[in-house]
Tab-separated table of C-alpha atoms in Angstrom:
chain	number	residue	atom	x	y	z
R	996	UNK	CA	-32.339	-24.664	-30.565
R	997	UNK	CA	-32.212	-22.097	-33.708
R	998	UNK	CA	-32.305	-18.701	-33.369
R	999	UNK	CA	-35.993	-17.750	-32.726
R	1000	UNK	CA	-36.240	-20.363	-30.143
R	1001	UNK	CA	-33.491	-18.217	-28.228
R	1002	UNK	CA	-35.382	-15.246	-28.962
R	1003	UNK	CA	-38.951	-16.583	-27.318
R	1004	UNK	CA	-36.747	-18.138	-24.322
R	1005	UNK	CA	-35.563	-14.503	-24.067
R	1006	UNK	CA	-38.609	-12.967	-24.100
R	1007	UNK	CA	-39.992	-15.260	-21.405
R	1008	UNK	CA	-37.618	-14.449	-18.735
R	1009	UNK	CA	-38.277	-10.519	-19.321
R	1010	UNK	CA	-34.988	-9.784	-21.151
R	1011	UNK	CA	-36.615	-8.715	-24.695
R	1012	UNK	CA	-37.325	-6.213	-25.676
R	1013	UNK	CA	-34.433	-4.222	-24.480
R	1014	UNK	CA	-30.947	-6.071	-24.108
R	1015	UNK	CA	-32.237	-8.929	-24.799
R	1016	UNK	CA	-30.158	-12.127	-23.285
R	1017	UNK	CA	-28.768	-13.771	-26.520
R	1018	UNK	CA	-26.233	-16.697	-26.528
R	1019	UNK	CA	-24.835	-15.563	-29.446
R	1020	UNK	CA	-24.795	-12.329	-31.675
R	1021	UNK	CA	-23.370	-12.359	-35.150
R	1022	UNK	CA	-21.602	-9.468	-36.634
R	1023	UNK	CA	-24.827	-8.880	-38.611
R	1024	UNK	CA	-27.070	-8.300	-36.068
R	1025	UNK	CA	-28.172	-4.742	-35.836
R	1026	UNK	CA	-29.416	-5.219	-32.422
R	1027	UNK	CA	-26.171	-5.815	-31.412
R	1028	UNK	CA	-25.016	-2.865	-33.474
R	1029	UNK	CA	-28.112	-0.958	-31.786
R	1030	UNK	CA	-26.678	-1.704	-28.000
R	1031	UNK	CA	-23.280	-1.476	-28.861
R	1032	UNK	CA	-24.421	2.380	-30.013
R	1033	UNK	CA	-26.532	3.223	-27.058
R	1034	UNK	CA	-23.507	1.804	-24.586
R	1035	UNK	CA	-21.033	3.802	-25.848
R	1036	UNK	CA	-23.086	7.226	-26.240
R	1037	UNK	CA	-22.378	8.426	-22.853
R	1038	UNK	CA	-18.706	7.990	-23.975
R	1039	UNK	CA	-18.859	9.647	-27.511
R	1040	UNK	CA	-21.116	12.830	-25.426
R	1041	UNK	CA	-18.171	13.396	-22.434
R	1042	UNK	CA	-15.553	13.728	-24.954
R	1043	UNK	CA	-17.664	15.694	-27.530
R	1044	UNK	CA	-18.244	17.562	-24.604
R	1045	UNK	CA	-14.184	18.046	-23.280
R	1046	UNK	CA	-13.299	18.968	-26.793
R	1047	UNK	CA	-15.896	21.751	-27.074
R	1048	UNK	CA	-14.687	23.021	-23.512
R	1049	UNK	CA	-11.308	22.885	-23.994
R	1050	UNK	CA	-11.600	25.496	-27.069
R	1051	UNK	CA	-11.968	28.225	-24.768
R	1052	UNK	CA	-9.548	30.580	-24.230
R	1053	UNK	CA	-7.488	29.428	-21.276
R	1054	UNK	CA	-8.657	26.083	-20.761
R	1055	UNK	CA	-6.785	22.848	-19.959
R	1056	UNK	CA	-6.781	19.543	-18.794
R	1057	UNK	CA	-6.611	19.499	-14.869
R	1058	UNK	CA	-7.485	23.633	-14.782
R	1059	UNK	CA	-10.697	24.267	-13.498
R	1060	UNK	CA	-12.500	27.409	-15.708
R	1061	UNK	CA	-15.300	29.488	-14.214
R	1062	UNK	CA	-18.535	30.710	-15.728
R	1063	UNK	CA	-19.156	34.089	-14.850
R	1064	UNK	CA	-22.818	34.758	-16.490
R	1065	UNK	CA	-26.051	32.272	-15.452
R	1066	UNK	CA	-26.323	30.346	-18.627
R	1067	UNK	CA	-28.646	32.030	-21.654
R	1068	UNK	CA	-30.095	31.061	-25.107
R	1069	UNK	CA	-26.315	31.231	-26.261
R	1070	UNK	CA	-25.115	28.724	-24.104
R	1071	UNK	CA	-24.775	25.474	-26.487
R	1072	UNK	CA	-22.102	24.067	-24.479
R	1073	UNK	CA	-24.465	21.414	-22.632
R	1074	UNK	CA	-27.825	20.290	-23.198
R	1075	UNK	CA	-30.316	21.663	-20.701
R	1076	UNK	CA	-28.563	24.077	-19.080
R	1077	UNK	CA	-29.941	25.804	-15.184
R	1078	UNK	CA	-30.359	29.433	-14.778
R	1079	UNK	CA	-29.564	29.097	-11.094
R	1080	UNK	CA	-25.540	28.347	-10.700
R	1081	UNK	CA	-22.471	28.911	-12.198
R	1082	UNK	CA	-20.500	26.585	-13.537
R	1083	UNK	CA	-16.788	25.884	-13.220
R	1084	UNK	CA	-16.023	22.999	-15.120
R	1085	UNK	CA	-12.313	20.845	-15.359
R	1086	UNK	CA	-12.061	17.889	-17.335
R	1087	UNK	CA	-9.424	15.623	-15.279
R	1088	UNK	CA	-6.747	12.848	-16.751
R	1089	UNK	CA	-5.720	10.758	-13.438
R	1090	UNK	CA	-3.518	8.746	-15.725
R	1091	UNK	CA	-0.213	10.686	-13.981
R	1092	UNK	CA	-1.240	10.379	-10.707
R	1093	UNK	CA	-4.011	12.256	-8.425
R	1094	UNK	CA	-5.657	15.450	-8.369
R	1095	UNK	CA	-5.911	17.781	-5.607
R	1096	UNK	CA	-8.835	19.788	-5.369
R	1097	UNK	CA	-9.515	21.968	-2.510
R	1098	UNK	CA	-12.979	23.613	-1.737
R	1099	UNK	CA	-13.404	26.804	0.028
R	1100	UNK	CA	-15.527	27.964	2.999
R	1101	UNK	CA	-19.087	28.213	1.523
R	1102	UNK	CA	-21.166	29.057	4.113
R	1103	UNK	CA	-25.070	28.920	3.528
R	1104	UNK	CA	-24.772	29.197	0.014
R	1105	UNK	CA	-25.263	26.143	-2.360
R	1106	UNK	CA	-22.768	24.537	-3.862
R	1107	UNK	CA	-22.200	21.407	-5.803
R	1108	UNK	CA	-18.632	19.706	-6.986
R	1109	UNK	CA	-19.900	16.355	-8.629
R	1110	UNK	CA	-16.858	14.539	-10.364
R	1111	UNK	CA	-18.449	12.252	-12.799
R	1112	UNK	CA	-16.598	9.204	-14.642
R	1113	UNK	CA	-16.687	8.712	-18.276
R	1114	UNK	CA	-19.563	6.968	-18.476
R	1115	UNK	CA	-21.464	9.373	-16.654
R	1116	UNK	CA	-21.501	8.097	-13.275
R	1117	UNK	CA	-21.206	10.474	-10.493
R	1118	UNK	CA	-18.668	9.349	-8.601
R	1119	UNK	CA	-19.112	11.797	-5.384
R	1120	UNK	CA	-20.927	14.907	-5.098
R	1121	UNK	CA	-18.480	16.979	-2.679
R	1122	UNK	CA	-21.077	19.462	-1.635
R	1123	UNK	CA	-23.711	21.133	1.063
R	1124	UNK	CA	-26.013	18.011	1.456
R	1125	UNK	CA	-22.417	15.706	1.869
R	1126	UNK	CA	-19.891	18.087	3.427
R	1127	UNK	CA	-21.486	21.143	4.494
R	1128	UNK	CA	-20.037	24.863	4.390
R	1129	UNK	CA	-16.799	24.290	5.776
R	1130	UNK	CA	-14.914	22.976	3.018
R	1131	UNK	CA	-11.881	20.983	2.794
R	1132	UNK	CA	-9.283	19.520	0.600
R	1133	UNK	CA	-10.208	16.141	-1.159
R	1134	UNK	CA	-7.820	13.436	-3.319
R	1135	UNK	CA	-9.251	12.484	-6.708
R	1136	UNK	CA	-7.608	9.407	-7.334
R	1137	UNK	CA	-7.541	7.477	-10.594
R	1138	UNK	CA	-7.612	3.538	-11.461
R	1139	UNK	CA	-3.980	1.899	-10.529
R	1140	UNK	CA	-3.230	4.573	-8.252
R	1141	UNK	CA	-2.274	5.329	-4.461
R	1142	UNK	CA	-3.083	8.003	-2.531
R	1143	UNK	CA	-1.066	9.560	0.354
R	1144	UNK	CA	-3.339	13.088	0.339
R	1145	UNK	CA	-6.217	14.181	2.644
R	1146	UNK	CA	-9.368	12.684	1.891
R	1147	UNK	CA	-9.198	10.335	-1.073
R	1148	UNK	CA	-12.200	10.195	-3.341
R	1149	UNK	CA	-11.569	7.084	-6.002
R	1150	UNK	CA	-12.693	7.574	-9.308
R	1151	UNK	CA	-13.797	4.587	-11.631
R	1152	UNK	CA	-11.929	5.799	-15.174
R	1153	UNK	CA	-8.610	7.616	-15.382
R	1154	UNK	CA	-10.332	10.148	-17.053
R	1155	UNK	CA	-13.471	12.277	-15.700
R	1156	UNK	CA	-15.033	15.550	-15.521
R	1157	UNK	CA	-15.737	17.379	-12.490
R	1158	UNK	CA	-18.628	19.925	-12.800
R	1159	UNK	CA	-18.894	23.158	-10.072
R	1160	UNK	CA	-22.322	24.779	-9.280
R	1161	UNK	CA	-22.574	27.737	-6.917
R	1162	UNK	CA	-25.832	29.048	-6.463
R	1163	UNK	CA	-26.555	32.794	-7.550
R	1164	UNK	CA	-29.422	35.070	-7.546
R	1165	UNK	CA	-27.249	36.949	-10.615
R	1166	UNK	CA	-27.153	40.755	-10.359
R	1167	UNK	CA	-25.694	42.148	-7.435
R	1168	UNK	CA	-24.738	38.412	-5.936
R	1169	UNK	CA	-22.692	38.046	-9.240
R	1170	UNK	CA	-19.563	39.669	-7.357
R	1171	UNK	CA	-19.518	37.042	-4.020
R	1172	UNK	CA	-20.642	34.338	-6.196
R	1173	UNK	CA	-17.039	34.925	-8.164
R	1174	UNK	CA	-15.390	35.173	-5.317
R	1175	UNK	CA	-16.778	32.070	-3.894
R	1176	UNK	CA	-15.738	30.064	-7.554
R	1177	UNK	CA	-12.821	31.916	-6.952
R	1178	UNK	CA	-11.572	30.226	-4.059
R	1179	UNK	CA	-11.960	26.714	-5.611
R	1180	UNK	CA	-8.356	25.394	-6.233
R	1181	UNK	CA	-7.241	22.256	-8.505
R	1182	UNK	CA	-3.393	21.484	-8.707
R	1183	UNK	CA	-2.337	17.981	-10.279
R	1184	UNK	CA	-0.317	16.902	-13.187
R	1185	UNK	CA	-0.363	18.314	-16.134
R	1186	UNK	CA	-2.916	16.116	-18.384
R	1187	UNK	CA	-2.102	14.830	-21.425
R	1188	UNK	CA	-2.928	15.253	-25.088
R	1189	UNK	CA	-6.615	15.092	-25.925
R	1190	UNK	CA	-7.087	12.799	-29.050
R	1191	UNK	CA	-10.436	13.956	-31.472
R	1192	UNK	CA	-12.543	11.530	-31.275
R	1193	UNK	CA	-15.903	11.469	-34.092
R	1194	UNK	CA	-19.504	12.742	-32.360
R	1195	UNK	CA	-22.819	10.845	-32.157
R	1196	UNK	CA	-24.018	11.880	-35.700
R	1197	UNK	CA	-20.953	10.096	-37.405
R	1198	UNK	CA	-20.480	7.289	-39.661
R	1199	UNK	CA	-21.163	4.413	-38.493
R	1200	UNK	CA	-17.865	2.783	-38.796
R	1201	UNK	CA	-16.406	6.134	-37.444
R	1202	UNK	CA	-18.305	6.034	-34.287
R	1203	UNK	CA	-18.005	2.483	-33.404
R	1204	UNK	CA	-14.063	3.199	-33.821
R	1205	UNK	CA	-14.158	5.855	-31.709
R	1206	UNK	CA	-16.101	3.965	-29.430
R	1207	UNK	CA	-13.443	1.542	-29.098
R	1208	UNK	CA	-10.424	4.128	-28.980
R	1209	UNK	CA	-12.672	5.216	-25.646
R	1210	UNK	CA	-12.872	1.821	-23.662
R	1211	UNK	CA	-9.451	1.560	-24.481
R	1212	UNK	CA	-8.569	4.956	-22.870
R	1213	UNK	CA	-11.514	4.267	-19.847
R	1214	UNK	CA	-12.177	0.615	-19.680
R	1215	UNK	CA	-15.433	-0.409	-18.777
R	1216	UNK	CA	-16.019	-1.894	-14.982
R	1217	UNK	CA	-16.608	-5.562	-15.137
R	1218	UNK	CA	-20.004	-5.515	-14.382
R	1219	UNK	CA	-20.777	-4.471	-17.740
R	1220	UNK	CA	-19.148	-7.524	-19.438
R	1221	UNK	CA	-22.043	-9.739	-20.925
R	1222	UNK	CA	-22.945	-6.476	-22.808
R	1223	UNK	CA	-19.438	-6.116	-24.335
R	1224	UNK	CA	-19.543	-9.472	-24.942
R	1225	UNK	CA	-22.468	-9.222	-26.941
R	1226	UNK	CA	-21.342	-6.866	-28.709
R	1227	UNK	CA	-17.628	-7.430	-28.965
R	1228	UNK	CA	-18.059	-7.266	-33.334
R	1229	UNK	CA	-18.917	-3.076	-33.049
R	1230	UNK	CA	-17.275	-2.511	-29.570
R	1231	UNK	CA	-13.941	-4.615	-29.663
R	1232	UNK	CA	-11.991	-6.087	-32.594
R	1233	UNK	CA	-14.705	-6.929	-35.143
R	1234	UNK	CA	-15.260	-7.708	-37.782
R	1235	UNK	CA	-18.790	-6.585	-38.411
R	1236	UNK	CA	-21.515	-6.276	-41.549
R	1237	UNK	CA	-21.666	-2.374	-42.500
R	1238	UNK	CA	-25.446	-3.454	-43.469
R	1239	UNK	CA	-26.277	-4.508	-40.176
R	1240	UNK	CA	-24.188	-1.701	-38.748
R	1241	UNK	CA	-26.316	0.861	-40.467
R	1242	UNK	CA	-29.725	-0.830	-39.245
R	1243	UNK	CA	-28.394	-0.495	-35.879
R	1244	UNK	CA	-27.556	3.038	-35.494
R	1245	UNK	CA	-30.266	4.227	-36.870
R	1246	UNK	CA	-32.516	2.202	-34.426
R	1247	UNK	CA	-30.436	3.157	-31.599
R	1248	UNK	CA	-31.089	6.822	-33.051
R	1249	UNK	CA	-34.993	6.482	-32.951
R	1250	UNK	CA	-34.911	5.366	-29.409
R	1251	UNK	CA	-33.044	8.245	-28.140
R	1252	UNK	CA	-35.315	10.721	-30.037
R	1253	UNK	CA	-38.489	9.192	-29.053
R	1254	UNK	CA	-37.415	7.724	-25.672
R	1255	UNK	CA	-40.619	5.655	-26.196
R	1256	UNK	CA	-41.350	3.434	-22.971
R	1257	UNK	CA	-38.472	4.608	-20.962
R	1258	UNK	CA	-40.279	7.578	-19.942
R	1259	UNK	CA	-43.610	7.449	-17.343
R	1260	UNK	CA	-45.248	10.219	-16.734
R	1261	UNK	CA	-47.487	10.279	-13.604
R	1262	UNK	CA	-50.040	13.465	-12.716
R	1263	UNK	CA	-48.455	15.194	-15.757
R	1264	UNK	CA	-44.992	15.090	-14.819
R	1265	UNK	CA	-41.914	12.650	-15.473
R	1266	UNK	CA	-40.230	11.826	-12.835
R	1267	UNK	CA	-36.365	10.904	-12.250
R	1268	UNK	CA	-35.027	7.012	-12.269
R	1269	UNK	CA	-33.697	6.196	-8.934
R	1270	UNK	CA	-30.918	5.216	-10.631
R	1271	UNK	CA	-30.055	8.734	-12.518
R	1272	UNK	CA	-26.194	9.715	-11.757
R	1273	UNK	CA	-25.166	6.410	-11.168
R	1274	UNK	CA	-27.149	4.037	-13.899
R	1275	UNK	CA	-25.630	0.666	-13.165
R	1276	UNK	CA	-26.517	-1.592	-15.979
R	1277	UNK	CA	-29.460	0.841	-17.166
R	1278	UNK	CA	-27.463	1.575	-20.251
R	1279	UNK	CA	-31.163	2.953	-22.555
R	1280	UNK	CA	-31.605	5.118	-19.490
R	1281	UNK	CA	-27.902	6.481	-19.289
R	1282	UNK	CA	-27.478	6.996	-23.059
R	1283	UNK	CA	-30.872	9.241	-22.751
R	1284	UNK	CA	-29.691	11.142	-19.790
R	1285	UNK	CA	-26.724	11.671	-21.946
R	1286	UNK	CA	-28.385	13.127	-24.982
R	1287	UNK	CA	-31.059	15.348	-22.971
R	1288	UNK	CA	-29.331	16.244	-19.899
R	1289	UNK	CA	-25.573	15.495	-19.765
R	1290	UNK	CA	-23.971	15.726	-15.941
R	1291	UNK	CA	-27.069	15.406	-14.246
R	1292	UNK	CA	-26.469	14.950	-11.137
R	1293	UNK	CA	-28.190	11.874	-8.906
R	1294	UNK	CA	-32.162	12.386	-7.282
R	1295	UNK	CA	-30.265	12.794	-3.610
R	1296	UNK	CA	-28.838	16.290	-4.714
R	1297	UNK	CA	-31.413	17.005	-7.503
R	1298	UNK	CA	-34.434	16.180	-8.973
R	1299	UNK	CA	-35.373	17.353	-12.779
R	1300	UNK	CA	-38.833	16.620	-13.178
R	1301	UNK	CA	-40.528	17.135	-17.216
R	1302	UNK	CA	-43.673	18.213	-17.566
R	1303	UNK	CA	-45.901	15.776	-20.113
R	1304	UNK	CA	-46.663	18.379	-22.556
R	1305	UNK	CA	-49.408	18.934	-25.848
R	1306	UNK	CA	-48.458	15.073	-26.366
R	1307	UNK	CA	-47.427	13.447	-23.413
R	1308	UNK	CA	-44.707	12.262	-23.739
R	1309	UNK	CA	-42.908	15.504	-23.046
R	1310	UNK	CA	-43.423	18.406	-25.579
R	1311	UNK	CA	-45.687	21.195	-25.973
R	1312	UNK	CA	-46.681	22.550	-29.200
R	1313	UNK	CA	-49.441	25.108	-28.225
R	1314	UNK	CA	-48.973	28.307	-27.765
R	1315	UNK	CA	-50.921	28.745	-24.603
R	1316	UNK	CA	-51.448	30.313	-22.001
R	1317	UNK	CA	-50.286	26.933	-19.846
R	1318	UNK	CA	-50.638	27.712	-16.027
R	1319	UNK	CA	-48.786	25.789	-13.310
R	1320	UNK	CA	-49.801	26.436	-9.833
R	1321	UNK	CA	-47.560	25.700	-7.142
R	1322	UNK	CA	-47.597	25.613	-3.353
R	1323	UNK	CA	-46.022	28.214	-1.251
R	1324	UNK	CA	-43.389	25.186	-0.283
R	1325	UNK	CA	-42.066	22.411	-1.856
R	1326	UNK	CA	-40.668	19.253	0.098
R	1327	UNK	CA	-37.409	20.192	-0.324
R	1328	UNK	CA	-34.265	21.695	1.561
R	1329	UNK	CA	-32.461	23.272	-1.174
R	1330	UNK	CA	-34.551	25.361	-4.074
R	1331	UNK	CA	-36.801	24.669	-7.561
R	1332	UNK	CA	-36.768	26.590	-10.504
R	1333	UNK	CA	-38.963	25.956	-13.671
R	1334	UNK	CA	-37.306	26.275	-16.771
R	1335	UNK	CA	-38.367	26.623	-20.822
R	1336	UNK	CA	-36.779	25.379	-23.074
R	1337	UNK	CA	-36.682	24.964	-27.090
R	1338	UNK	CA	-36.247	21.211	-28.221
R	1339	UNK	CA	-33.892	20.667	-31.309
R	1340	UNK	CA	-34.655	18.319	-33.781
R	1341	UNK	CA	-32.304	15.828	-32.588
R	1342	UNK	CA	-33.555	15.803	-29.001
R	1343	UNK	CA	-31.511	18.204	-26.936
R	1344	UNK	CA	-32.879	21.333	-25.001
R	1345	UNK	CA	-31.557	24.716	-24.488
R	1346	UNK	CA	-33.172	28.340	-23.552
R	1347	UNK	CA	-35.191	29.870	-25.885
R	1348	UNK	CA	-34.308	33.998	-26.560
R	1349	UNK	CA	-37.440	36.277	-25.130
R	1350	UNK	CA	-39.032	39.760	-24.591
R	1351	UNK	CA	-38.126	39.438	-20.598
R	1352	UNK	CA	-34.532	37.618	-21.135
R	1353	UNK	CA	-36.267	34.972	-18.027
R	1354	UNK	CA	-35.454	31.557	-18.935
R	1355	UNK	CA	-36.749	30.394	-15.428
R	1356	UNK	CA	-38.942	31.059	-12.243
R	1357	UNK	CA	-38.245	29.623	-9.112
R	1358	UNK	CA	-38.774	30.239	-5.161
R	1359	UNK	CA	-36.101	33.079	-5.562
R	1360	UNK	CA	-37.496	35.110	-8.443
R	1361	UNK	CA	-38.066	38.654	-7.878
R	1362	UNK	CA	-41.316	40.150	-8.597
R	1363	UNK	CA	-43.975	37.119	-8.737
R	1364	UNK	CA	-46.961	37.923	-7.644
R	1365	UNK	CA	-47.959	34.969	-5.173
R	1366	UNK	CA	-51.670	34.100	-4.269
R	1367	UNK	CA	-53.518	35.095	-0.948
R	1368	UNK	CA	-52.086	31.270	0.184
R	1369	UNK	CA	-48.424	32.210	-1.180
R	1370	UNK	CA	-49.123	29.917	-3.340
R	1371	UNK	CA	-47.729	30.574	-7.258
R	1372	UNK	CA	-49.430	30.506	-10.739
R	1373	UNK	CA	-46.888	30.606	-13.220
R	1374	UNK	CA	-48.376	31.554	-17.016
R	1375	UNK	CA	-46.679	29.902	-19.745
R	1376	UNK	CA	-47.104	30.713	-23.325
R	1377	UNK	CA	-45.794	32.482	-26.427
R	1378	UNK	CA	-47.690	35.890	-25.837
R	1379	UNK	CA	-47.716	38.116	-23.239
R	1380	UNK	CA	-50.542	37.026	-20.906
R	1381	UNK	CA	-51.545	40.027	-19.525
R	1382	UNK	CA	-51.816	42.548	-16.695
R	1383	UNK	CA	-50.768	41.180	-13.529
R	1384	UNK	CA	-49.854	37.866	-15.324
R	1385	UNK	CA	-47.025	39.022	-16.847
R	1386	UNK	CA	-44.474	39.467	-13.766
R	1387	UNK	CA	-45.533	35.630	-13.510
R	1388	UNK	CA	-45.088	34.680	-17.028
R	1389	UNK	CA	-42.771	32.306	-18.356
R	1390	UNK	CA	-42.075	32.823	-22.308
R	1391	UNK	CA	-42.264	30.076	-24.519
R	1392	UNK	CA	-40.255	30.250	-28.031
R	1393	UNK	CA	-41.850	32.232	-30.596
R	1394	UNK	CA	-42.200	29.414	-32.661
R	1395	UNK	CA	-41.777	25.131	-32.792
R	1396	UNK	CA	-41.722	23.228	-29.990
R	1397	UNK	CA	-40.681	23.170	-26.368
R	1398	UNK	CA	-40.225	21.791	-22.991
R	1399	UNK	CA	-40.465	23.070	-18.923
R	1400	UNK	CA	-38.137	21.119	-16.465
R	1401	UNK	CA	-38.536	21.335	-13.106
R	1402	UNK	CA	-35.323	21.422	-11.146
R	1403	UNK	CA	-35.914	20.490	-7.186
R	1404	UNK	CA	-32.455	20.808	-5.230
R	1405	UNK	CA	-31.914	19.034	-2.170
R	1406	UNK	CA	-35.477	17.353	-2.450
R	1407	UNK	CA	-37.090	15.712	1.042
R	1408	UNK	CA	-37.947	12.149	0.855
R	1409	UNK	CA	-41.657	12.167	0.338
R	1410	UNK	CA	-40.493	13.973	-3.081
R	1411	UNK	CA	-38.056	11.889	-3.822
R	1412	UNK	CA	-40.339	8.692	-3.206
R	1413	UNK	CA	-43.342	9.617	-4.776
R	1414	UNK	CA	-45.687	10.407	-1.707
R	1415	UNK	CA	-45.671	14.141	-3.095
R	1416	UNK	CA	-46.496	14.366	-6.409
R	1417	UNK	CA	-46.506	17.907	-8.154
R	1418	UNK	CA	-49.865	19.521	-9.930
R	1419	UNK	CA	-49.754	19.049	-13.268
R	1420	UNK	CA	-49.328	22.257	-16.359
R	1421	UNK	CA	-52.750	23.002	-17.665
R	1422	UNK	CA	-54.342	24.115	-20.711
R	1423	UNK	CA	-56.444	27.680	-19.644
């Protein structure tokens, strides 16, 4: 059977196009080259990611750092930032033994503490909807290790980042939201030296050895064999054809742009994977995710919903006005914000400066001016809409193009199934 026969048999049991099921991959196949990129981009993102975190003044591996501002058009730090919680972020090497981290008293007020594995996976989300406001002290523990501490959490890769949010209204709240980050405590070993490692928009031959530095530091699980397999030339010992290398990358590129057919947007909005936050073999999915929203956390603790945009698959080039009208309550037990942002040309999001220095709305926005229902129009659009508009307006950049995310916390299950669907944005 020669090559194209494989690739029809392929085809006809669903594998292609995609991973397709191949019995064999040569070195020279950019395809191969093309998975072997989009598997390992969760990888490359994390520790593009530690580096850039671990330049601030006072950071370390195992030391948890706090945010003390809601996140602005200056933060660059992760793509698609919320305007709702502050962060306290520790990057974690288990390689020594466990980490303790213990979690204050929080009360009624939201609070997340996902710890997330190198490849993205959320390994536990420590947090109101799992262990309510008391608190405790929990055991991250890493491959190879045992655990002899209070409530053992077992995380897949030695290395992993965990990722506080603690829900603030800003302002005055700014003080007992500090306090609350405050009382979050990590104590461990001391982590070890953090090797640079090349980004996404490398060399080829750079990333794919960087990408194989990384599975050597955080093997993959075994489930994700037949995929290293086929593509043990770019992802293990090689050799491999720079040619077909080339081809590859930039086809793995495209797809993460353009996220064409991996995206389905229904009533004008996009809605979350069931498998976001833990991807299992969706390794397209997880390598967009990566790109466009790094640490999201899974749909049982969030859903980020797009809107479709000017062009429907996600971006709006107008300048508006836009409305969105919303109920006076969404199926949900936590809170929703809407948020703009500006899209960069190579497909991440962050806030975009304005006039009112608002980068979302939500349920907890002071000021909106609700319909006779309590319902909510929000106006969306480069100018100034108007009159009583504007204490409901939502700026747009000044200029280029631009995206709204809808963040639902805590979301009930007719939103998280699909028997509620939200009302699309509108051209007025």
């Amino acid at each position: 059977m020669n090559r194209r026969d494989l690739l029809a048999m392929a085809g006809a049991l669903g594998f292609a196009p995609g991973f397709a099921a191949r019995s064999a991959l040569a070195a020279g196949d950019p395809i191969a080259a093309r998975d072997a990129y989009l598997y390992a981009l969760p990888l490359i993102e994390m520790a593009t990611t530690r580096a850039r975190l671990l330049k601030a003044p006072g950071a370390a591996v195992n030391k948890l750092t706090h945010t003390r501002a809601l996140s602005d058009h200056t933060a660059r730090w992760v793509t698609t930032p919320n305007n709702d919680t502050l962060y306290s972020p520790a990057f974690l090497d288990l390689t020594k033994g466990p980490v303790t981290l213990v979690i204050p008293p929080m009360g009624k007020r939201y609070y997340s503490a996902a710890v997330m594995d190198m490849f993205t996976n959320n390994n536990v989300v420590l947090g109101t909807r799992t262990i309510g406001g008391e608190g405790g002290t929990f055991t991250l523990v890493g491959p190879g290790h045992a655990s002899t501490g209070p409530n053992p959490v077992r995380i897949a890769t030695p290395h992993a980042w965990l990722l506080i949010r603690v829900l603030t209204d800003g302002g005055e709240d700014l003080a007992a939201a500090h306090q609350a980050q405050d009382g979050f405590k990590l104590s461990g070993p001391a982590g070890g030296p953090v090797a640079a490692y090349a980004a996404r928009d490398a060399k080829p031959e750079d990333y794919f050895a960087t990408a194989r530095a990384l599975l050597a530091s955080d093997p993959a699980p075994a489930t994700d064999l037949r995929i290293l397999r086929r593509s043990a030339a770019f992802l293990g010992a090689g050799p491999y054809d720079a040619a077909a290398a080339a081809d590859g990358v930039q086809q793995a590129k495209m797809i993460t742009i353009f996220a064409k057919g991996r995206q389905v947007f229904t009533g004008g909005w996009a809605y979350p994977r069931p498998t976001l936050g833990d991807y299992g073999q969706d390794y397209i999915y997880r390598a967009i995710v990566a790109l466009q929203g790094l640490g999201a956390l899974p749909v049982a603790e969030a859903m980020y919903l797009k809107a479709a945009g000017d062009d429907g698959a996600g971006v709006f080039t107008g300048d508006g006005p836009y409305r969105l009208t919303l109920p006076a309550q969404l199926p949900l037990d936590g809170f929703w914000s809407l948020s703009m942002y500006e899209a960069t040309a190579d497909g991440q999001f962050f806030f975009t400066d304005n006039p009112l220095k608002r980068y979302t709305i939500g349920d907890r926005t002071a000021g909106l001016k609700r319909n006779a229902d309590g319902g909510l129009d929000i106006w969306i659009g480069r100018a100034d809409p108007g009159g009583d508009k504007t204490a409901n307006w939502l700026p747009a950049p000044k200029s280029g193009p631009f995206a709204l995310y809808l963040r639902a916390y805590l979301p009930r299950p007719e939103l998280v199934d699909g028997r509620y669907r939200l009302p699309p944005v509108v051209k007025v």
